[in-house]
mmCIF file of C-alpha atoms in Angstrom:
data_model
loop_
_atom_site.group_PDB
_atom_site.id
_atom_site.type_symbol
_atom_site.label_atom_id
_atom_site.label_comp_id
_atom_site.label_asym_id
_atom_site.label_seq_id
_atom_site.Cartn_x
_atom_site.Cartn_y
_atom_site.Cartn_z
ATOM 1 C CA ASP A 1 -21.979 -29.400 -93.482
ATOM 2 C CA ASP A 2 -25.623 -30.520 -93.230
ATOM 3 C CA VAL A 3 -25.753 -28.968 -89.746
ATOM 4 C CA ARG A 4 -24.537 -25.609 -91.101
ATOM 5 C CA ILE A 5 -27.274 -25.690 -93.744
ATOM 6 C CA GLU A 6 -29.906 -26.539 -91.129
ATOM 7 C CA VAL A 7 -28.723 -23.730 -88.836
ATOM 8 C CA PHE A 8 -28.672 -21.385 -91.842
ATOM 9 C CA ARG A 9 -32.239 -22.443 -92.659
ATOM 10 C CA TYR A 10 -33.373 -21.139 -89.252
ATOM 11 C CA TYR A 11 -30.911 -18.296 -88.532
ATOM 12 C CA GLY A 12 -28.909 -17.530 -91.698
ATOM 13 C CA THR A 13 -30.319 -14.071 -92.451
ATOM 14 C CA PHE A 14 -32.029 -11.340 -90.511
ATOM 15 C CA TRP A 15 -35.462 -12.275 -91.875
ATOM 16 C CA ARG A 16 -34.926 -16.004 -91.327
ATOM 17 C CA SER A 17 -34.017 -15.256 -87.719
ATOM 18 C CA MET A 18 -37.074 -13.012 -87.318
ATOM 19 C CA ILE A 19 -39.409 -15.702 -88.705
ATOM 20 C CA THR A 20 -37.782 -18.330 -86.497
ATOM 21 C CA MET A 21 -38.178 -16.170 -83.383
ATOM 22 C CA PHE A 22 -41.802 -15.486 -84.353
ATOM 23 C CA GLU A 23 -42.364 -19.250 -84.579
ATOM 24 C CA VAL A 24 -40.592 -19.727 -81.250
ATOM 25 C CA MET A 25 -42.813 -17.113 -79.631
ATOM 26 C CA PHE A 26 -46.086 -18.583 -80.911
ATOM 27 C CA GLY A 27 -45.653 -22.292 -80.590
ATOM 28 C CA ASN A 28 -43.191 -24.334 -82.621
ATOM 29 C CA TRP A 29 -40.080 -23.668 -80.569
ATOM 30 C CA ALA A 30 -38.646 -27.174 -80.227
ATOM 31 C CA PRO A 31 -36.945 -27.644 -83.676
ATOM 32 C CA PRO A 32 -35.177 -24.221 -83.727
ATOM 33 C CA CYS A 33 -34.093 -24.739 -80.124
ATOM 34 C CA ARG A 34 -32.987 -28.345 -80.634
ATOM 35 C CA ILE A 35 -30.785 -27.560 -83.650
ATOM 36 C CA LEU A 36 -28.833 -24.916 -81.694
ATOM 37 C CA LEU A 37 -28.771 -26.936 -78.495
ATOM 38 C CA ASP A 38 -27.496 -30.138 -80.127
ATOM 39 C CA GLU A 39 -25.248 -28.748 -82.835
ATOM 40 C CA VAL A 40 -23.941 -25.351 -81.675
ATOM 41 C CA SER A 41 -23.990 -24.958 -77.878
ATOM 42 C CA GLU A 42 -26.081 -26.009 -74.905
ATOM 43 C CA ALA A 43 -26.056 -22.376 -73.744
ATOM 44 C CA TYR A 44 -28.767 -21.675 -76.325
ATOM 45 C CA GLY A 45 -31.119 -23.809 -74.219
ATOM 46 C CA LEU A 46 -30.939 -21.169 -71.479
ATOM 47 C CA PHE A 47 -31.537 -18.431 -74.050
ATOM 48 C CA PHE A 48 -34.686 -20.152 -75.321
ATOM 49 C CA LEU A 49 -36.027 -20.774 -71.825
ATOM 50 C CA LEU A 50 -35.502 -17.142 -70.830
ATOM 51 C CA TYR A 51 -36.893 -15.866 -74.125
ATOM 52 C CA ARG A 52 -40.037 -17.999 -73.871
ATOM 53 C CA CYS A 53 -40.613 -17.064 -70.211
ATOM 54 C CA ILE A 54 -40.061 -13.330 -70.702
ATOM 55 C CA ILE A 55 -42.155 -13.091 -73.871
ATOM 56 C CA GLY A 56 -44.821 -15.375 -72.387
ATOM 57 C CA PHE A 57 -45.115 -13.318 -69.205
ATOM 58 C CA ALA A 58 -45.072 -10.044 -71.126
ATOM 59 C CA VAL A 59 -47.896 -11.159 -73.406
ATOM 60 C CA LEU A 60 -49.817 -12.504 -70.418
ATOM 61 C CA CYS A 61 -49.402 -9.191 -68.574
ATOM 62 C CA VAL A 62 -50.668 -7.214 -71.570
ATOM 63 C CA ILE A 63 -53.699 -9.474 -71.929
ATOM 64 C CA GLN A 64 -54.384 -9.230 -68.199
ATOM 65 C CA ALA A 65 -54.089 -5.412 -68.263
ATOM 66 C CA VAL A 66 -56.519 -5.152 -71.181
ATOM 67 C CA PHE A 67 -58.953 -7.487 -69.437
ATOM 68 C CA ILE A 68 -58.792 -5.508 -66.176
ATOM 69 C CA GLN A 69 -59.171 -2.198 -68.010
ATOM 70 C CA GLN A 70 -62.274 -3.404 -69.839
ATOM 71 C CA THR A 71 -63.738 -4.870 -66.656
ATOM 72 C CA MET A 72 -63.227 -1.600 -64.789
ATOM 73 C CA LYS A 73 -64.765 0.384 -67.642
ATOM 74 C CA ILE A 74 -67.870 -1.803 -67.597
ATOM 75 C CA ALA A 75 -68.041 -1.772 -63.796
ATOM 76 C CA GLN A 76 -67.897 2.019 -63.699
ATOM 77 C CA GLN A 77 -70.878 2.176 -65.996
ATOM 78 C CA ASP A 78 -72.867 -0.236 -63.900
ATOM 79 C CA THR A 79 -75.615 1.581 -61.997
ATOM 80 C CA ASP A 80 -75.517 -0.686 -58.968
ATOM 81 C CA PHE A 81 -71.785 -0.178 -58.694
ATOM 82 C CA MET A 82 -72.192 3.589 -58.896
ATOM 83 C CA MET A 83 -74.899 3.542 -56.211
ATOM 84 C CA GLN A 84 -72.699 1.449 -53.953
ATOM 85 C CA GLN A 85 -69.805 3.873 -54.483
ATOM 86 C CA LYS A 86 -72.087 6.804 -53.622
ATOM 87 C CA ARG A 87 -73.202 5.075 -50.399
ATOM 88 C CA ARG A 88 -69.560 4.515 -49.473
ATOM 89 C CA GLU A 89 -68.785 8.182 -50.096
ATOM 90 C CA ILE A 90 -71.714 9.240 -47.901
ATOM 91 C CA ARG A 91 -70.635 6.902 -45.080
ATOM 92 C CA SER A 92 -67.089 8.231 -45.311
ATOM 93 C CA TYR A 93 -68.380 11.818 -45.255
ATOM 94 C CA VAL A 94 -70.543 11.078 -42.189
ATOM 95 C CA ARG A 95 -67.538 9.582 -40.371
ATOM 96 C CA LYS A 96 -65.567 12.746 -41.101
ATOM 97 C CA LEU A 97 -68.415 14.862 -39.781
ATOM 98 C CA GLU A 98 -68.595 12.730 -36.625
ATOM 99 C CA ARG A 99 -64.869 13.270 -36.037
ATOM 100 C CA LEU A 100 -65.350 16.989 -36.598
ATOM 101 C CA PHE A 101 -68.249 17.029 -34.140
ATOM 102 C CA ARG A 102 -66.133 15.299 -31.496
ATOM 103 C CA ALA A 103 -63.464 17.965 -32.047
ATOM 104 C CA LEU A 104 -66.090 20.680 -31.542
ATOM 105 C CA ASP A 105 -67.543 19.026 -28.412
ATOM 106 C CA HIS A 106 -64.996 20.120 -25.797
ATOM 107 C CA SER A 107 -67.229 19.265 -22.853
ATOM 108 C CA GLY A 108 -67.743 15.709 -24.105
ATOM 109 C CA ASP A 109 -71.473 15.763 -23.301
ATOM 110 C CA GLY A 110 -72.544 14.876 -26.855
ATOM 111 C CA TYR A 111 -73.733 18.401 -27.592
ATOM 112 C CA VAL A 112 -72.010 21.482 -28.944
ATOM 113 C CA SER A 113 -73.138 24.740 -27.412
ATOM 114 C CA TRP A 114 -72.674 28.179 -28.928
ATOM 115 C CA ASP A 115 -69.846 28.766 -26.450
ATOM 116 C CA GLU A 116 -67.983 25.735 -27.818
ATOM 117 C CA PHE A 117 -68.904 26.419 -31.435
ATOM 118 C CA GLU A 118 -67.998 30.070 -31.866
ATOM 119 C CA PRO A 119 -64.291 30.042 -30.850
ATOM 120 C CA LEU A 120 -63.556 26.999 -32.991
ATOM 121 C CA MET A 121 -65.262 28.483 -36.027
ATOM 122 C CA MET A 122 -62.979 31.498 -35.745
ATOM 123 C CA ASN A 123 -59.945 29.187 -35.980
ATOM 124 C CA PRO A 124 -58.514 29.317 -39.552
ATOM 125 C CA GLN A 125 -57.641 25.605 -39.481
ATOM 126 C CA MET A 126 -61.197 24.654 -38.540
ATOM 127 C CA ARG A 127 -62.541 26.884 -41.330
ATOM 128 C CA LEU A 128 -60.194 25.179 -43.785
ATOM 129 C CA LEU A 129 -61.352 21.758 -42.588
ATOM 130 C CA LEU A 130 -64.992 22.732 -43.051
ATOM 131 C CA SER A 131 -64.177 24.110 -46.480
ATOM 132 C CA THR A 132 -62.592 20.787 -47.518
ATOM 133 C CA LEU A 133 -65.788 19.065 -46.386
ATOM 134 C CA GLY A 134 -67.771 21.335 -48.710
ATOM 135 C CA LEU A 135 -68.951 23.983 -46.219
ATOM 136 C CA GLU A 136 -68.108 27.650 -46.380
ATOM 137 C CA THR A 137 -68.335 29.388 -43.001
ATOM 138 C CA ARG A 138 -68.604 33.093 -43.714
ATOM 139 C CA ASP A 139 -71.235 33.804 -41.064
ATOM 140 C CA VAL A 140 -70.723 31.691 -37.945
ATOM 141 C CA ASP A 141 -73.975 32.873 -36.251
ATOM 142 C CA GLU A 142 -76.044 31.957 -39.273
ATOM 143 C CA LEU A 143 -74.311 28.582 -39.606
ATOM 144 C CA PHE A 144 -75.094 27.698 -35.984
ATOM 145 C CA MET A 145 -78.730 28.782 -36.363
ATOM 146 C CA LEU A 146 -79.134 26.731 -39.546
ATOM 147 C CA LEU A 147 -77.746 23.633 -37.857
ATOM 148 C CA ASP A 148 -79.591 24.076 -34.541
ATOM 149 C CA ASP A 149 -83.165 22.872 -34.009
ATOM 150 C CA GLY A 150 -83.888 25.744 -31.629
ATOM 151 C CA ASP A 151 -82.648 24.422 -28.283
ATOM 152 C CA GLY A 152 -79.349 26.359 -28.403
ATOM 153 C CA ARG A 153 -77.122 23.324 -28.749
ATOM 154 C CA LEU A 154 -76.225 20.890 -31.508
ATOM 155 C CA SER A 155 -76.451 17.120 -31.178
ATOM 156 C CA THR A 156 -74.428 14.824 -33.403
ATOM 157 C CA GLU A 157 -77.497 14.072 -35.517
ATOM 158 C CA GLU A 158 -78.421 17.756 -35.889
ATOM 159 C CA PHE A 159 -74.883 18.604 -36.919
ATOM 160 C CA ILE A 160 -74.523 15.789 -39.466
ATOM 161 C CA GLU A 161 -77.999 16.215 -40.991
ATOM 162 C CA GLY A 162 -77.641 19.996 -41.093
ATOM 163 C CA VAL A 163 -74.230 19.912 -42.744
ATOM 164 C CA GLN A 164 -75.433 17.339 -45.303
ATOM 165 C CA ARG A 165 -78.504 19.443 -46.019
ATOM 166 C CA MET A 166 -76.393 22.579 -46.458
ATOM 167 C CA LYS A 167 -73.901 20.774 -48.668
ATOM 168 C CA GLY A 168 -76.767 19.467 -50.825
ATOM 169 C CA GLN A 169 -78.226 22.963 -51.193
ATOM 170 C CA ALA A 170 -74.800 24.359 -52.101
ATOM 171 C CA LYS A 171 -74.578 21.873 -55.009
ATOM 172 C CA ALA A 172 -78.099 22.649 -56.257
#
């Protein structure tokens, strides 16, 4: 009879059960667990272990997510971080331009002549690729002249610097 009263004290009504589970979640879980384990069934031991682990991990995950979110927010505002990101973007863009240059350089001599440049610029896929890199190619002759330093052929450096210059002017 004393056991029934003790169990009722912890779990007898909805609100008693809620308060008990709140206590279990935030620290004092041994007495409510022990009363069920010793006096009702040992199966409640498994329930309490699972409950504590699941709630504990869930709370830990929420705290971790909030911490990561705040850290990322602060890091995005950090000037050094933003400059580093911009440098990475530029390096990535240059690598894409180098791959594009190699695609344009059919002869493999490290230079793109007008004869190599013109047919590829008429290709719709190549125009789309240039457009995704931020370059519109309406006038192929003018594009080649803007990129060329006057010798009638484009080196890798001329191509990359010229495209970056044109992209910068397009944004301004």
